[in-house]
Coordinates of N, CA and C and ligand atoms in Angstrom, one line a residue:
X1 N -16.3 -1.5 8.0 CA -15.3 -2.5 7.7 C -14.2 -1.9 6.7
X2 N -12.7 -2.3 6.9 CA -11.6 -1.6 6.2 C -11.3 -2.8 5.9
X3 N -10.3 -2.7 4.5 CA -9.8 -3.5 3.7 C -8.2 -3.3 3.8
X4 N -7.2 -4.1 3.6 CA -5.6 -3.8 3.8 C -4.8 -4.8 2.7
X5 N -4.0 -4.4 2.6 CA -3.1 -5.8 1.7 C -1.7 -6.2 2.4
X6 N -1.9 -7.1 2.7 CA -0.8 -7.9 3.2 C 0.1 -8.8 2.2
X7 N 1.7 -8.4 2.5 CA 2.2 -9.9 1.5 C 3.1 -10.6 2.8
X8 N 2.7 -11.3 2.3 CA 3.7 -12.4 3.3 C 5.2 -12.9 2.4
X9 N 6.4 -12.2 2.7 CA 7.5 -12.2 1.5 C 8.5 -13.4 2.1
X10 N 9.0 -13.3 0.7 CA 9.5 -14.8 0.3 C 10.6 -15.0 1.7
X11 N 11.7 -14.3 2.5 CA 12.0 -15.1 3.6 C 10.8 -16.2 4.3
X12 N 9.6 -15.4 4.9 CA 9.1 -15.8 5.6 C 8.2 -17.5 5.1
X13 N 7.9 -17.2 3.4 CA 7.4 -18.6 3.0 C 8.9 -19.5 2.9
X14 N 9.9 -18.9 2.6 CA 11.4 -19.3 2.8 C 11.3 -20.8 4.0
X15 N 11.3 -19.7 4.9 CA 11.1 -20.6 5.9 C 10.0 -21.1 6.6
X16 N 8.8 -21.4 6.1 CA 7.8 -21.7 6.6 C 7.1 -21.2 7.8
X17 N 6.7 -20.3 6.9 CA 6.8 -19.6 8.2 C 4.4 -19.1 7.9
X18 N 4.4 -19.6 7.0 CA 2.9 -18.7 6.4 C 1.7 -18.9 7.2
X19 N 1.8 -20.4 7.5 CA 0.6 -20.9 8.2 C 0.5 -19.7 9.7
X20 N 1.8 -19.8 10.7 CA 2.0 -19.2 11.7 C 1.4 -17.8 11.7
X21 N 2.2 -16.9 11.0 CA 1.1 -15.8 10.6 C 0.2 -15.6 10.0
X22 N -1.0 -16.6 9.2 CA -1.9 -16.5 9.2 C -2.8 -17.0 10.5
X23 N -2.1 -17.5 11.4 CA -3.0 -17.8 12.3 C -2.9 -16.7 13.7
X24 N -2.3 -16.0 13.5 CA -1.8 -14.7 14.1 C -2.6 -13.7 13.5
X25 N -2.6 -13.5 12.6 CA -3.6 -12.5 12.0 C -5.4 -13.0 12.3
X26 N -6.0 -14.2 11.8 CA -6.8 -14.8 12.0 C -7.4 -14.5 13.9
X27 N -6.3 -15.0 14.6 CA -6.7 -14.6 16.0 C -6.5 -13.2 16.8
X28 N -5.5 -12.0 15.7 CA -6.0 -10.7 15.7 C -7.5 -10.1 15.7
X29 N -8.3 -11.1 14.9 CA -9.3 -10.5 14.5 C -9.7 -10.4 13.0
X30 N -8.4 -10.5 12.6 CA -8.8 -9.7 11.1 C -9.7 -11.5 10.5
X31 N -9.7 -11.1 8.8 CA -10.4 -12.0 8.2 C -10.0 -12.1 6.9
X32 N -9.0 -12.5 6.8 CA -8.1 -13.2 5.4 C -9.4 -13.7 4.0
X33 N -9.9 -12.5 3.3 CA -10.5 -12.8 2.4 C -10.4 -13.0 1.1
X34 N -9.1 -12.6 0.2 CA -8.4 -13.0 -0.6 C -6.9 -13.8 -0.1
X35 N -6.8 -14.7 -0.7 CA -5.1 -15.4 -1.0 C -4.8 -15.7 -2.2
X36 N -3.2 -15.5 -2.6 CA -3.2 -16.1 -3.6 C -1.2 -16.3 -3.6
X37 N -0.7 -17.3 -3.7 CA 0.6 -17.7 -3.6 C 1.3 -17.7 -5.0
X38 N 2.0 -16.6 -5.1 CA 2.7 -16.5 -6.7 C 3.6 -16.4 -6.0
X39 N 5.0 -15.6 -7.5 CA 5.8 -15.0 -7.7 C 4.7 -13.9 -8.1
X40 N 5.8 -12.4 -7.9 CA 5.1 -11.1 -8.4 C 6.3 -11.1 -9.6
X41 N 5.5 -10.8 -10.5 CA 6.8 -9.9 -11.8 C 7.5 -8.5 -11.3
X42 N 8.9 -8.5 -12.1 CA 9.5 -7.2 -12.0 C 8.4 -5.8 -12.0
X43 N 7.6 -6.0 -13.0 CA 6.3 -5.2 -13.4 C 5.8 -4.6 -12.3
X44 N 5.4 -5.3 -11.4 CA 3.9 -5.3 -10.5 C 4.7 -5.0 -9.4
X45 N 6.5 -5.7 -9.0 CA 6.9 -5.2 -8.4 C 7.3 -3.8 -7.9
X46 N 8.2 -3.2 -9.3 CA 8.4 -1.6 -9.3 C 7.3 -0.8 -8.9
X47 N 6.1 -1.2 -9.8 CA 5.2 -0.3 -9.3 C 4.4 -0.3 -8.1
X48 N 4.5 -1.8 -7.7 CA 4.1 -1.5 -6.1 C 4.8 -1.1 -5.2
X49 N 6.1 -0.9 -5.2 CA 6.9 -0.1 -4.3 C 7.7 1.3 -5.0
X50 N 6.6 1.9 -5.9 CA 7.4 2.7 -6.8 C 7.5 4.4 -5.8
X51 N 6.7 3.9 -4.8 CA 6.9 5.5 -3.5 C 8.3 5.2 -3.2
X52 N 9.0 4.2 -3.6 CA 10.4 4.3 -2.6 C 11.9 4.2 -3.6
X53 N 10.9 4.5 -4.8 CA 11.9 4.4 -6.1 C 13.3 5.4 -6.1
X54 N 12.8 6.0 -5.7 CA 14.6 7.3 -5.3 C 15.3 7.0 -4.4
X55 N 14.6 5.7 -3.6 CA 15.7 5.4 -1.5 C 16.6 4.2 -2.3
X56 N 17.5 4.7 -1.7 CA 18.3 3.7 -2.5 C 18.9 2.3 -2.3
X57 N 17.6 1.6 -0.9 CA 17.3 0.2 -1.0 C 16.5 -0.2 -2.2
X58 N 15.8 1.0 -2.7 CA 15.0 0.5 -4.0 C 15.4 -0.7 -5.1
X59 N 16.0 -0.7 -5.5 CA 16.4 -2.0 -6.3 C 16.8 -3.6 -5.4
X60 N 17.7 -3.5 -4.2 CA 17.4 -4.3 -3.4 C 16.1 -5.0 -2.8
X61 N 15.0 -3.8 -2.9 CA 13.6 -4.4 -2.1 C 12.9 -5.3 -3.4
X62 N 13.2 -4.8 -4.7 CA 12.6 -5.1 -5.7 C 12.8 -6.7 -6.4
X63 N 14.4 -6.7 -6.2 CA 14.9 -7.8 -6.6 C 14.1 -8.8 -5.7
X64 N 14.7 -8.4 -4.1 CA 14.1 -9.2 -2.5 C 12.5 -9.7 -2.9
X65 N 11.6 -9.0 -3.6 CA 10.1 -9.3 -3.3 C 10.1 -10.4 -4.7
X66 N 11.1 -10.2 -5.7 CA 10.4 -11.4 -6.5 C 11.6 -12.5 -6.7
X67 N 12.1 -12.5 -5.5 CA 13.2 -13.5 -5.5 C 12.5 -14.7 -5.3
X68 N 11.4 -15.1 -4.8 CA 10.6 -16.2 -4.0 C 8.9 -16.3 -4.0
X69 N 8.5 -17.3 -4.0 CA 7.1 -17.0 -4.1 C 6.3 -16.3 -2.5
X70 N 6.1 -15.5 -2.7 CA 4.7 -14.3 -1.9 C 3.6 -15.1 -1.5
X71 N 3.0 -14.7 -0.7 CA 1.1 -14.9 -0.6 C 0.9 -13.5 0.1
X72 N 0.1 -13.2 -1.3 CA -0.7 -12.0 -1.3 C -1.7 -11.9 -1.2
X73 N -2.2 -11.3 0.1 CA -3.6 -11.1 1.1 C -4.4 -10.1 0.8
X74 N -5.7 -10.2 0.9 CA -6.6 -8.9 1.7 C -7.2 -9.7 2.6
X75 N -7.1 -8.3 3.7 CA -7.5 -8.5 4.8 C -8.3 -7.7 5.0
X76 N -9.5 -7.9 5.7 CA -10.8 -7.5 6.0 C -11.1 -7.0 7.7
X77 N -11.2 -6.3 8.3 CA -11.8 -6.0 9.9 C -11.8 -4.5 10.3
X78 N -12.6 -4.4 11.4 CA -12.8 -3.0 11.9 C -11.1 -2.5 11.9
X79 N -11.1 -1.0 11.3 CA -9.5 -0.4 11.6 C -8.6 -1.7 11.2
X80 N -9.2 -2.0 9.8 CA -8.2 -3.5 9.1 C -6.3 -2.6 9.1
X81 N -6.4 -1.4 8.6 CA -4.9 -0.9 8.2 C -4.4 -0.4 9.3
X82 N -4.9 -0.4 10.2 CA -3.7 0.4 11.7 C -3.5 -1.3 12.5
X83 N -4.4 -1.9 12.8 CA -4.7 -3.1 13.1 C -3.7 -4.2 12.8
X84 N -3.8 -4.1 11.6 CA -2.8 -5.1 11.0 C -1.3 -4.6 10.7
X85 N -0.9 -3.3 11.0 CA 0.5 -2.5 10.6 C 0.7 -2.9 12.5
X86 N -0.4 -2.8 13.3 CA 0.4 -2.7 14.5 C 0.6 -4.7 14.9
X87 N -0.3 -5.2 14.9 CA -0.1 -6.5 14.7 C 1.3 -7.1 13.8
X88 N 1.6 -6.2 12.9 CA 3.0 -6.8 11.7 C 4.2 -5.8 12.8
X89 N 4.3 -4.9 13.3 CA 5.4 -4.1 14.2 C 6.2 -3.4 13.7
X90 N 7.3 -2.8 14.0 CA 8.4 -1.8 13.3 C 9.2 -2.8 12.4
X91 N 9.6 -1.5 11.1 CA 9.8 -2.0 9.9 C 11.2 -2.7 10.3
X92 N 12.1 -2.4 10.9 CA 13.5 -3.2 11.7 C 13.2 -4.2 12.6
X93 N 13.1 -5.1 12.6 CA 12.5 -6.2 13.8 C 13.5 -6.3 14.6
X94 N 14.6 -5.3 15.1 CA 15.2 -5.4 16.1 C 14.8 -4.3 16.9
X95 N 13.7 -3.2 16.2 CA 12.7 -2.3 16.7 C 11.8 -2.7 17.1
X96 N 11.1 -4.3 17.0 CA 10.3 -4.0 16.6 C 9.2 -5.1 18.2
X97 N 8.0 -4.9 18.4 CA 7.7 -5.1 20.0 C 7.4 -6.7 19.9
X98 N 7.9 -7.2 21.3 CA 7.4 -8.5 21.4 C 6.2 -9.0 21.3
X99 N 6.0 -10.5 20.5 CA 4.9 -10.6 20.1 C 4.3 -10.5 18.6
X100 N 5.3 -9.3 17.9 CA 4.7 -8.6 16.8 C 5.0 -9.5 15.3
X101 N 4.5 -9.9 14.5 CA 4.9 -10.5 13.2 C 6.4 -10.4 13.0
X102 N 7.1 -9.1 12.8 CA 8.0 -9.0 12.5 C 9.2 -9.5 13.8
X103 N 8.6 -9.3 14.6 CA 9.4 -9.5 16.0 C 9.9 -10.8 15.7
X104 N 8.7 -11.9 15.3 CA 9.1 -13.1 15.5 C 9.3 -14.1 14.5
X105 N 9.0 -13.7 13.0 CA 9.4 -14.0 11.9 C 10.6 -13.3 11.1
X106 N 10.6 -12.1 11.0 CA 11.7 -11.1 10.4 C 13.1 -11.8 10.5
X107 N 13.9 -11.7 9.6 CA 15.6 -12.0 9.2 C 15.8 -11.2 9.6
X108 N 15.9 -9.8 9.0 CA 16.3 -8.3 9.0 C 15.4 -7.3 8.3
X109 N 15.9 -6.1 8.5 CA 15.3 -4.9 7.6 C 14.7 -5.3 6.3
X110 N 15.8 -6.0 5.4 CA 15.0 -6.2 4.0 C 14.2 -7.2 4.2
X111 N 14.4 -8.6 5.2 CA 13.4 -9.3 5.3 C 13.0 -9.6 5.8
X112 N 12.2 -8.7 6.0 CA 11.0 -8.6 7.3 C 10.0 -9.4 7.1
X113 N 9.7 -10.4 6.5 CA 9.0 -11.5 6.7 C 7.3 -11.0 6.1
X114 N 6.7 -9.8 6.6 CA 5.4 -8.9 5.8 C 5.7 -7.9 5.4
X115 N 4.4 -7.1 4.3 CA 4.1 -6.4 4.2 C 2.5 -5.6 4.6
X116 N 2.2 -4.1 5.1 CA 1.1 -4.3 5.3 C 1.3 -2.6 4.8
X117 N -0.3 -2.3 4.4 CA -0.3 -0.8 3.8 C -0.4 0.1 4.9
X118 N 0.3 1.1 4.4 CA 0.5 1.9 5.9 C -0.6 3.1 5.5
X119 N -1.7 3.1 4.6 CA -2.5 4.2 4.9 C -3.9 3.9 4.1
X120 N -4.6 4.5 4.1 CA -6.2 3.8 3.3 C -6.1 4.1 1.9
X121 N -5.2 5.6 1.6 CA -5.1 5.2 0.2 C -4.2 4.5 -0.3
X122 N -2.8 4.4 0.6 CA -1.7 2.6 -0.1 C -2.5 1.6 -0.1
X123 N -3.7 1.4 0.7 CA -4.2 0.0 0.6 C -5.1 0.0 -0.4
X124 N -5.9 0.8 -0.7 CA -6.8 1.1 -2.2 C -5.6 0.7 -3.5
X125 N -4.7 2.0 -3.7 CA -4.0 1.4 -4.7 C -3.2 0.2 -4.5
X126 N -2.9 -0.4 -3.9 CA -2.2 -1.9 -3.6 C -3.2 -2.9 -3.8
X127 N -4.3 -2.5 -3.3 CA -4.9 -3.5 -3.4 C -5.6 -3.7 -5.2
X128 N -6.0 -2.6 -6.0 CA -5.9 -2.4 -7.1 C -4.9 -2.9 -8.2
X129 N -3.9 -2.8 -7.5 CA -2.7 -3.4 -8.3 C -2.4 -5.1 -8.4
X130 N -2.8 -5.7 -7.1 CA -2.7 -7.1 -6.7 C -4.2 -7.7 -6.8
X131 N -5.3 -7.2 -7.0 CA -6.5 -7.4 -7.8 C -6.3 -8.5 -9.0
X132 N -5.2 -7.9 -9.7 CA -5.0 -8.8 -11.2 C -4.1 -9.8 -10.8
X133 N -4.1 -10.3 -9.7 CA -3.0 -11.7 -9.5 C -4.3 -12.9 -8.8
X134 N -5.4 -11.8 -8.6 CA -5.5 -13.1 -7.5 C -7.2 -14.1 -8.7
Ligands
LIG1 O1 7.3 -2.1 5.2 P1 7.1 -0.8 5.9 O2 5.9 0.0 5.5 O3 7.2 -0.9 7.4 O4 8.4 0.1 5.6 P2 8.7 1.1 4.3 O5 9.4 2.3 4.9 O6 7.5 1.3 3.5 O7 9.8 0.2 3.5 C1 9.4 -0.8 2.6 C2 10.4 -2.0 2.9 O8 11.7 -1.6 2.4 C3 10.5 -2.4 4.3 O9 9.5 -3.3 4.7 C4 11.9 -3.0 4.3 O10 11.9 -4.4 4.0 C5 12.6 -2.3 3.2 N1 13.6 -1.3 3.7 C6 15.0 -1.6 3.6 O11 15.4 -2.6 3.0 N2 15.9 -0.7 4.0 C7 15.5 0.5 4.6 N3 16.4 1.3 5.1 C8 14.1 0.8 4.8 C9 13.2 -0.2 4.3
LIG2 MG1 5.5 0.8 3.6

């Protein structure tokens, strides 16, 4: 069993969007073992997107993630992190495949409606980092 961290970002609770992809994920397979519905601080933001600190959407994604309240997941199932990255789709949801989380919730690029860890050690440290919220 693999573990992942999902956030469900503020367009998507914006627009009510949370229940629908939880039940998308749920009938993926996976198994939503932690939740917890905040705001994230500037804090916990930087540092959880601090791999993308030099791209210079960086301050844009940062502002974006604590503009609104989140629900911050672990997700639990066989191949939880490819599983759930392919279930959420390409980071552009005009990339991205029918069907897919982002395909069908996403605004745009910045708000793409999820987040999911794109590798077993992002999801260790992420999930480490969002440990103290829930
Ligand atoms: O979220 P994902 O792992 O698919 O993509 P990423 O490359 O790790 O980028 C993190 C987030 O930054 C994306 O989900 C986008 O919301 C945002 N982003 C952006 O606003 N502009 C870009 N050119 C690339 C990413
Ligand atoms: Mg990423």
């Amino acid at each position: 069993m693999e573990t992942t961290l999902c956030i469900i970002k503020p367009d998507a609770v914006k627009n009510g969007f949370e229940d629908k992809i939880n039940e998308k994920i749920i009938s993926s397979g996976l198994k939503i073992i932690k939740t917890k519905k905040t705001f994230l601080t500037e804090e916990i933001a930087r540092n959880f997107y601090k791999e993308h600190a030099s791209k210079p959407f960086f301050n844009e994604l940062v502002e974006f993630i604590i503009s609104g309240e989140v629900v911050v997941q672990v997700l639990e199932g066989e191949s939880a992190i490819k599983s759930y990255r392919s279930l959420m789709g390409a980071t552009n949801p005009d990339e991205a495949e029918e069907g897919t989380l982002r395909k069908l919730f996403a605004e745009s690029l910045s708000k793409n409606a999820v987040h999911g860890s794109d590798s077993s050690e992002s999801a260790a440290r992420e999930i480490a980092i969002m440990d103290k919220i829930f």
